[in-house]
PDB file of C-alpha atoms in Angstrom:
ATOM      1  CA  MET A   1      12.162  25.348  25.599  1.00 81.00           C
ATOM      2  CA  ALA A   2      11.461  21.041  25.742  1.00 88.00           C
ATOM      3  CA  ARG A   3      13.684  19.694  23.010  1.00 97.00           C
ATOM      4  CA  ARG A   4      11.019  17.283  21.181  1.00 98.00           C
ATOM      5  CA  VAL A   5      11.253  14.594  18.354  1.00 98.00           C
ATOM      6  CA  VAL A   6       8.571  13.212  16.382  1.00 98.00           C
ATOM      7  CA  VAL A   7       9.195   9.833  14.893  1.00 98.00           C
ATOM      8  CA  ALA A   8       7.645   7.695  11.735  1.00 98.00           C
ATOM      9  CA  LEU A   9       8.011   4.132  12.535  1.00 98.00           C
ATOM     10  CA  LEU A  10       8.056   2.624   9.127  1.00 98.00           C
ATOM     11  CA  GLY A  11       6.802  -0.899  10.473  1.00 95.00           C
ATOM     12  CA  PRO A  12       5.050  -3.539   8.291  1.00 92.00           C
ATOM     13  CA  VAL A  13       1.560  -2.809   6.235  1.00 92.00           C
ATOM     14  CA  ALA A  14      -0.723  -5.128   6.906  1.00 85.00           C
ATOM     15  CA  TRP A  15      -3.093  -4.515   3.868  1.00 93.00           C
ATOM     16  CA  THR A  16      -2.784  -3.212   0.223  1.00 95.00           C
ATOM     17  CA  PRO A  17      -5.380  -1.989  -2.172  1.00 95.00           C
ATOM     18  CA  PRO A  18      -5.944  -4.702  -4.926  1.00 93.00           C
ATOM     19  CA  GLY A  19      -3.808  -4.314  -7.896  1.00 92.00           C
ATOM     20  CA  VAL A  20      -1.303  -1.915  -6.111  1.00 95.00           C
ATOM     21  CA  ASP A  21       2.538  -3.628  -5.774  1.00 95.00           C
ATOM     22  CA  PRO A  22       2.893  -3.642  -1.799  1.00 96.00           C
ATOM     23  CA  GLY A  23       6.481  -2.234  -1.450  1.00 96.00           C
ATOM     24  CA  ARG A  24       5.350   0.863  -3.778  1.00 96.00           C
ATOM     25  CA  TRP A  25       2.452   1.167  -1.398  1.00 97.00           C
ATOM     26  CA  ARG A  26       4.358   0.857   1.727  1.00 97.00           C
ATOM     27  CA  ALA A  27       6.623   3.047   0.068  1.00 97.00           C
ATOM     28  CA  ALA A  28       3.860   5.700  -0.713  1.00 97.00           C
ATOM     29  CA  LEU A  29       2.473   5.800   2.940  1.00 97.00           C
ATOM     30  CA  ALA A  30       5.669   6.513   4.344  1.00 97.00           C
ATOM     31  CA  GLU A  31       6.772   9.488   1.522  1.00 97.00           C
ATOM     32  CA  ASP A  32       3.517  10.893   2.637  1.00 97.00           C
ATOM     33  CA  VAL A  33       3.834  10.565   6.680  1.00 97.00           C
ATOM     34  CA  VAL A  34       7.733  11.958   6.367  1.00 97.00           C
ATOM     35  CA  ASP A  35       6.340  14.831   4.443  1.00 96.00           C
ATOM     36  CA  LEU A  36       4.044  15.683   6.548  1.00 95.00           C
ATOM     37  CA  LEU A  37       6.696  15.347   9.927  1.00 95.00           C
ATOM     38  CA  ALA A  38       8.598  17.740   8.086  1.00 94.00           C
ATOM     39  CA  THR A  39       6.270  20.811   7.865  1.00 94.00           C
ATOM     40  CA  LEU A  40       5.809  20.614  11.599  1.00 95.00           C
ATOM     41  CA  GLN A  41       7.412  23.668  13.741  1.00 93.00           C
ATOM     42  CA  GLU A  42       9.064  23.641  16.924  1.00 94.00           C
ATOM     43  CA  VAL A  43      10.179  19.753  16.941  1.00 97.00           C
ATOM     44  CA  GLU A  44      12.573  17.345  15.154  1.00 97.00           C
ATOM     45  CA  THR A  45      11.568  14.583  13.112  1.00 97.00           C
ATOM     46  CA  ALA A  46      12.727  11.109  12.240  1.00 98.00           C
ATOM     47  CA  VAL A  47      12.153   8.025  11.143  1.00 98.00           C
ATOM     48  CA  ALA A  48      12.666   4.716  12.764  1.00 98.00           C
ATOM     49  CA  VAL A  49      13.242   1.228  10.850  1.00 98.00           C
ATOM     50  CA  THR A  50      14.264  -2.730  11.182  1.00 98.00           C
ATOM     51  CA  PRO A  51      17.861  -2.828   9.821  1.00 97.00           C
ATOM     52  CA  ALA A  52      16.113  -4.980   7.425  1.00 96.00           C
ATOM     53  CA  ASP A  53      13.810  -1.785   6.109  1.00 97.00           C
ATOM     54  CA  ARG A  54      17.033   0.746   5.754  1.00 97.00           C
ATOM     55  CA  ALA A  55      16.393   1.250   2.188  1.00 97.00           C
ATOM     56  CA  LEU A  56      12.845   2.297   2.551  1.00 97.00           C
ATOM     57  CA  ALA A  57      13.864   4.924   5.530  1.00 97.00           C
ATOM     58  CA  GLU A  58      16.720   6.182   2.756  1.00 96.00           C
ATOM     59  CA  ALA A  59      14.438   6.273   0.014  1.00 96.00           C
ATOM     60  CA  VAL A  60      11.782   8.670   1.567  1.00 97.00           C
ATOM     61  CA  VAL A  61      13.424  11.084   3.985  1.00 97.00           C
ATOM     62  CA  TRP A  62      14.957  14.229   3.992  1.00 94.00           C
ATOM     63  CA  PRO A  63      18.235  15.525   3.891  1.00 94.00           C
ATOM     64  CA  GLY A  64      19.502  15.901   7.165  1.00 93.00           C
ATOM     65  CA  THR A  65      16.457  13.381   8.340  1.00 95.00           C
ATOM     66  CA  ALA A  66      18.163  11.273  11.556  1.00 96.00           C
ATOM     67  CA  VAL A  67      17.182   7.342  10.885  1.00 97.00           C
ATOM     68  CA  HIS A  68      17.015   5.556  13.943  1.00 97.00           C
ATOM     69  CA  GLU A  69      17.077   1.326  13.622  1.00 97.00           C
ATOM     70  CA  VAL A  70      15.405  -0.608  15.988  1.00 98.00           C
ATOM     71  CA  PRO A  71      15.365  -4.541  16.710  1.00 97.00           C
ATOM     72  CA  VAL A  72      11.937  -4.390  16.571  1.00 97.00           C
ATOM     73  CA  PRO A  73       8.904  -2.144  15.037  1.00 97.00           C
ATOM     74  CA  THR A  74       7.627  -1.242  18.005  1.00 97.00           C
ATOM     75  CA  ALA A  75       6.905   2.067  19.600  1.00 98.00           C
ATOM     76  CA  THR A  76       8.470   1.156  22.527  1.00 96.00           C
ATOM     77  CA  ALA A  77      11.609   0.408  20.983  1.00 97.00           C
ATOM     78  CA  VAL A  78      11.593   3.359  19.364  1.00 98.00           C
ATOM     79  CA  LEU A  79      11.291   5.567  22.532  1.00 98.00           C
ATOM     80  CA  ALA A  80      14.255   3.336  23.687  1.00 96.00           C
ATOM     81  CA  ALA A  81      16.104   4.505  21.082  1.00 96.00           C
ATOM     82  CA  LEU A  82      16.274   7.900  21.496  1.00 97.00           C
ATOM     83  CA  THR A  83      18.701  10.120  23.231  1.00 95.00           C
ATOM     84  CA  GLY A  84      19.212  13.859  24.220  1.00 96.00           C
ATOM     85  CA  TYR A  85      15.686  14.539  23.726  1.00 97.00           C
ATOM     86  CA  ASP A  86      12.684  15.741  26.641  1.00 98.00           C
ATOM     87  CA  GLN A  87       9.668  14.474  24.559  1.00 98.00           C
ATOM     88  CA  ALA A  88       9.417  11.976  21.918  1.00 98.00           C
ATOM     89  CA  ALA A  89       6.120  10.717  20.319  1.00 98.00           C
ATOM     90  CA  VAL A  90       6.033   8.133  17.356  1.00 98.00           C
ATOM     91  CA  VAL A  91       3.553   7.656  14.624  1.00 98.00           C
ATOM     92  CA  ALA A  92       2.698   5.122  12.630  1.00 98.00           C
ATOM     93  CA  ALA A  93       3.666   5.506   8.756  1.00 96.00           C
ATOM     94  CA  ASP A  94       0.198   4.152   7.349  1.00 96.00           C
ATOM     95  CA  ALA A  95      -1.604   7.694   7.744  1.00 96.00           C
ATOM     96  CA  PRO A  96      -0.725   9.407   5.114  1.00 96.00           C
ATOM     97  CA  ASP A  97      -3.266  12.278   5.272  1.00 95.00           C
ATOM     98  CA  LEU A  98      -2.706  12.828   8.937  1.00 95.00           C
ATOM     99  CA  PRO A  99      -3.165  16.419   9.979  1.00 94.00           C
ATOM    100  CA  GLY A 100      -0.073  18.074  11.514  1.00 95.00           C
ATOM    101  CA  LEU A 101      -2.806  19.506  14.451  1.00 96.00           C
ATOM    102  CA  THR A 102      -3.123  15.909  15.131  1.00 97.00           C
ATOM    103  CA  VAL A 103       0.627  15.250  16.187  1.00 97.00           C
ATOM    104  CA  GLY A 104       0.602  18.496  17.604  1.00 96.00           C
ATOM    105  CA  LYS A 105      -2.153  17.303  20.369  1.00 97.00           C
ATOM    106  CA  LEU A 106      -0.444  13.916  20.931  1.00 98.00           C
ATOM    107  CA  LEU A 107       2.208  15.943  22.209  1.00 97.00           C
ATOM    108  CA  ARG A 108       0.577  18.762  23.862  1.00 97.00           C
ATOM    109  CA  PRO A 109      -0.394  16.780  27.138  1.00 98.00           C
ATOM    110  CA  LEU A 110       3.110  16.125  27.974  1.00 97.00           C
ATOM    111  CA  THR A 111       3.284  18.928  29.809  1.00 95.00           C
ATOM    112  CA  THR A 112       0.805  17.500  32.272  1.00 95.00           C
ATOM    113  CA  TRP A 113       0.564  13.811  31.619  1.00 97.00           C
ATOM    114  CA  PRO A 114       3.615  11.561  31.322  1.00 98.00           C
ATOM    115  CA  VAL A 115       2.423   9.968  28.486  1.00 98.00           C
ATOM    116  CA  ALA A 116      -0.438  10.489  26.076  1.00 98.00           C
ATOM    117  CA  VAL A 117      -1.920   7.946  22.710  1.00 98.00           C
ATOM    118  CA  ALA A 118      -3.860   8.805  20.090  1.00 98.00           C
ATOM    119  CA  PRO A 119      -6.198   5.870  18.935  1.00 97.00           C
ATOM    120  CA  ALA A 120      -6.549   4.670  15.557  1.00 96.00           C
ATOM    121  CA  GLU A 121     -10.079   5.503  14.071  1.00 93.00           C
ATOM    122  CA  GLY A 122     -12.534   2.670  14.150  1.00 85.00           C
ATOM    123  CA  GLY A 123     -12.196   1.509  17.574  1.00 77.00           C
ATOM    124  CA  GLY A 124     -10.462  -1.987  17.065  1.00 84.00           C
ATOM    125  CA  PRO A 125      -7.369  -2.793  18.085  1.00 93.00           C
ATOM    126  CA  GLY A 126      -4.160  -0.406  17.503  1.00 96.00           C
ATOM    127  CA  LEU A 127      -2.828   3.368  18.186  1.00 98.00           C
ATOM    128  CA  LEU A 128      -2.208   5.742  15.733  1.00 98.00           C
ATOM    129  CA  GLY A 129       0.555   7.089  17.768  1.00 98.00           C
ATOM    130  CA  VAL A 130       1.947   7.207  21.864  1.00 98.00           C
ATOM    131  CA  ALA A 131       4.237  10.071  23.014  1.00 98.00           C
ATOM    132  CA  SER A 132       6.484   9.963  26.231  1.00 98.00           C
ATOM    133  CA  ARG A 133       8.292  12.361  28.446  1.00 98.00           C
ATOM    134  CA  LEU A 134      12.128  10.760  28.444  1.00 97.00           C
ATOM    135  CA  PRO A 135      13.278   8.891  29.830  1.00 96.00           C
ATOM    136  CA  VAL A 136      10.447   6.558  29.500  1.00 96.00           C
ATOM    137  CA  PRO A 137       8.580   5.952  32.569  1.00 96.00           C
ATOM    138  CA  ASP A 138       9.615   2.825  33.818  1.00 96.00           C
ATOM    139  CA  TRP A 139       5.910   1.196  33.851  1.00 97.00           C
ATOM    140  CA  LEU A 140       5.143   2.079  30.421  1.00 96.00           C
ATOM    141  CA  PRO A 141       4.499  -1.594  28.496  1.00 95.00           C
ATOM    142  CA  GLU A 142       5.648  -3.010  25.169  1.00 95.00           C
ATOM    143  CA  ILE A 143       3.769  -1.360  22.523  1.00 97.00           C
ATOM    144  CA  ASP A 144       2.821  -2.377  19.239  1.00 97.00           C
ATOM    145  CA  LEU A 145       1.047  -0.023  17.206  1.00 97.00           C
ATOM    146  CA  ASP A 146      -0.824  -2.586  15.421  1.00 96.00           C
ATOM    147  CA  ALA A 147      -2.072  -4.045  18.542  1.00 96.00           C
ATOM    148  CA  ALA A 148      -2.485  -1.932  21.518  1.00 97.00           C
ATOM    149  CA  LEU A 149      -4.817   0.212  22.932  1.00 96.00           C
ATOM    150  CA  PRO A 150      -5.244   2.926  25.163  1.00 96.00           C
ATOM    151  CA  ALA A 151      -6.584   0.741  27.999  1.00 96.00           C
ATOM    152  CA  ASP A 152      -3.305  -1.171  27.662  1.00 96.00           C
ATOM    153  CA  LEU A 153      -1.380   1.886  28.812  1.00 97.00           C
ATOM    154  CA  ARG A 154      -3.623   2.857  31.398  1.00 96.00           C
ATOM    155  CA  ARG A 155      -3.740  -0.651  33.011  1.00 96.00           C
ATOM    156  CA  ALA A 156       0.299  -0.365  33.326  1.00 97.00           C
ATOM    157  CA  ALA A 157       0.072   2.930  34.898  1.00 97.00           C
ATOM    158  CA  PRO A 158       0.112   3.903  38.400  1.00 97.00           C
ATOM    159  CA  ARG A 159      -2.963   5.986  38.145  1.00 95.00           C
ATOM    160  CA  PRO A 160      -4.831   5.379  34.963  1.00 91.00           C
ATOM    161  CA  GLY A 161      -4.913   9.492  34.765  1.00 92.00           C
ATOM    162  CA  ASP A 162      -1.171   9.098  33.931  1.00 96.00           C
ATOM    163  CA  VAL A 163      -2.143   8.508  30.347  1.00 98.00           C
ATOM    164  CA  ALA A 164      -3.369  11.127  28.543  1.00 98.00           C
ATOM    165  CA  VAL A 165      -5.796  10.282  25.419  1.00 97.00           C
ATOM    166  CA  THR A 166      -5.982  12.687  22.281  1.00 98.00           C
ATOM    167  CA  THR A 167      -7.662  13.065  19.038  1.00 95.00           C
ATOM    168  CA  ALA A 168      -7.865   9.475  16.869  1.00 96.00           C
ATOM    169  CA  TRP A 169      -7.307   9.572  12.975  1.00 96.00           C
ATOM    170  CA  ARG A 170      -7.586   7.051  10.589  1.00 94.00           C
ATOM    171  CA  ARG A 171      -4.566   4.470   9.903  1.00 95.00           C
ATOM    172  CA  LEU A 172      -4.971   3.149   6.261  1.00 95.00           C
ATOM    173  CA  ARG A 173      -5.737  -0.787   6.857  1.00 93.00           C
ATOM    174  CA  GLY A 174      -8.110  -1.844   5.127  1.00 92.00           C
ATOM    175  CA  PRO A 175     -10.802  -1.161   2.339  1.00 92.00           C
ATOM    176  CA  ALA A 176     -12.869   1.046   4.709  1.00 91.00           C
ATOM    177  CA  ASP A 177     -10.253   3.125   5.664  1.00 92.00           C
ATOM    178  CA  LEU A 178      -9.219   3.832   2.038  1.00 91.00           C
ATOM    179  CA  ALA A 179     -12.634   4.524   1.318  1.00 89.00           C
ATOM    180  CA  THR A 180     -12.562   7.614   3.774  1.00 89.00           C
ATOM    181  CA  LEU A 181      -9.756   9.561   2.335  1.00 90.00           C
ATOM    182  CA  ASP A 182     -10.572  13.326   1.326  1.00 87.00           C
ATOM    183  CA  PRO A 183      -9.485  13.839  -2.226  1.00 86.00           C
ATOM    184  CA  ALA A 184      -9.997  17.902  -1.358  1.00 83.00           C
ATOM    185  CA  VAL A 185      -7.712  17.571   1.519  1.00 84.00           C
ATOM    186  CA  GLU A 186      -3.741  18.604   0.254  1.00 85.00           C
ATOM    187  CA  GLY A 187      -1.193  16.313   1.343  1.00 88.00           C
ATOM    188  CA  TRP A 188      -0.621  12.709   0.710  1.00 94.00           C
ATOM    189  CA  ASP A 189       0.361  13.218  -2.608  1.00 95.00           C
ATOM    190  CA  ALA A 190       2.636   9.735  -3.255  1.00 96.00           C
ATOM    191  CA  THR A 191      -0.338   7.591  -1.925  1.00 96.00           C
ATOM    192  CA  ARG A 192      -2.762   9.656  -4.192  1.00 94.00           C
ATOM    193  CA  ALA A 193      -0.747   9.638  -7.347  1.00 94.00           C
ATOM    194  CA  LEU A 194      -0.346   6.052  -6.863  1.00 94.00           C
ATOM    195  CA  LEU A 195      -4.147   5.218  -6.426  1.00 93.00           C
ATOM    196  CA  SER A 196      -5.040   7.233  -9.374  1.00 89.00           C
ATOM    197  CA  GLY A 197      -2.380   5.035 -11.441  1.00 81.00           C
ATOM    198  CA  HIS A 198       0.504   7.385 -12.068  1.00 61.00           C
ATOM    199  CA  PRO A 199       3.785   6.417 -11.529  1.00 55.00           C
TER     200      PRO A 199
END
């Protein structure tokens, strides 16, 4: 069986709800994504941060979770830092209600395609995540999860069909995204508590 890892990239957060401390907001989002990854089956999980954010990683990871330091908070840098795996996925850490099934769908195409991407909902720039066989194909461009589009990767590939596009999911990057959170869905406990005013 292929050795697979899913990495939460604890990159900068561009937006914080009014009245919420930005540091606590970022930590709550990260905690919820890390907690979700810890429930996944048949994959290892890890987080990636720049050296300046090492304390954030240590505050949210589960015991034994690997923390990878990267020079810049891009998916490309994370994939380059991974060794000993056959497949890897990197997901943004501002999707606290991300379903495990969506992560699974990001990895599944790697049996056939070298790279897969999950768009961020909304149609604008940004990806929820990217997955790749390892070692990373040499044509894979620099991937900033906040700015890249599936089309960017498809243009870089030898053939557009080398990049599978999987299920989109929302990232919390503005008021419209926040309004889509479903209180009836389990999970996202840290984000939920912060938004409800609980410490």
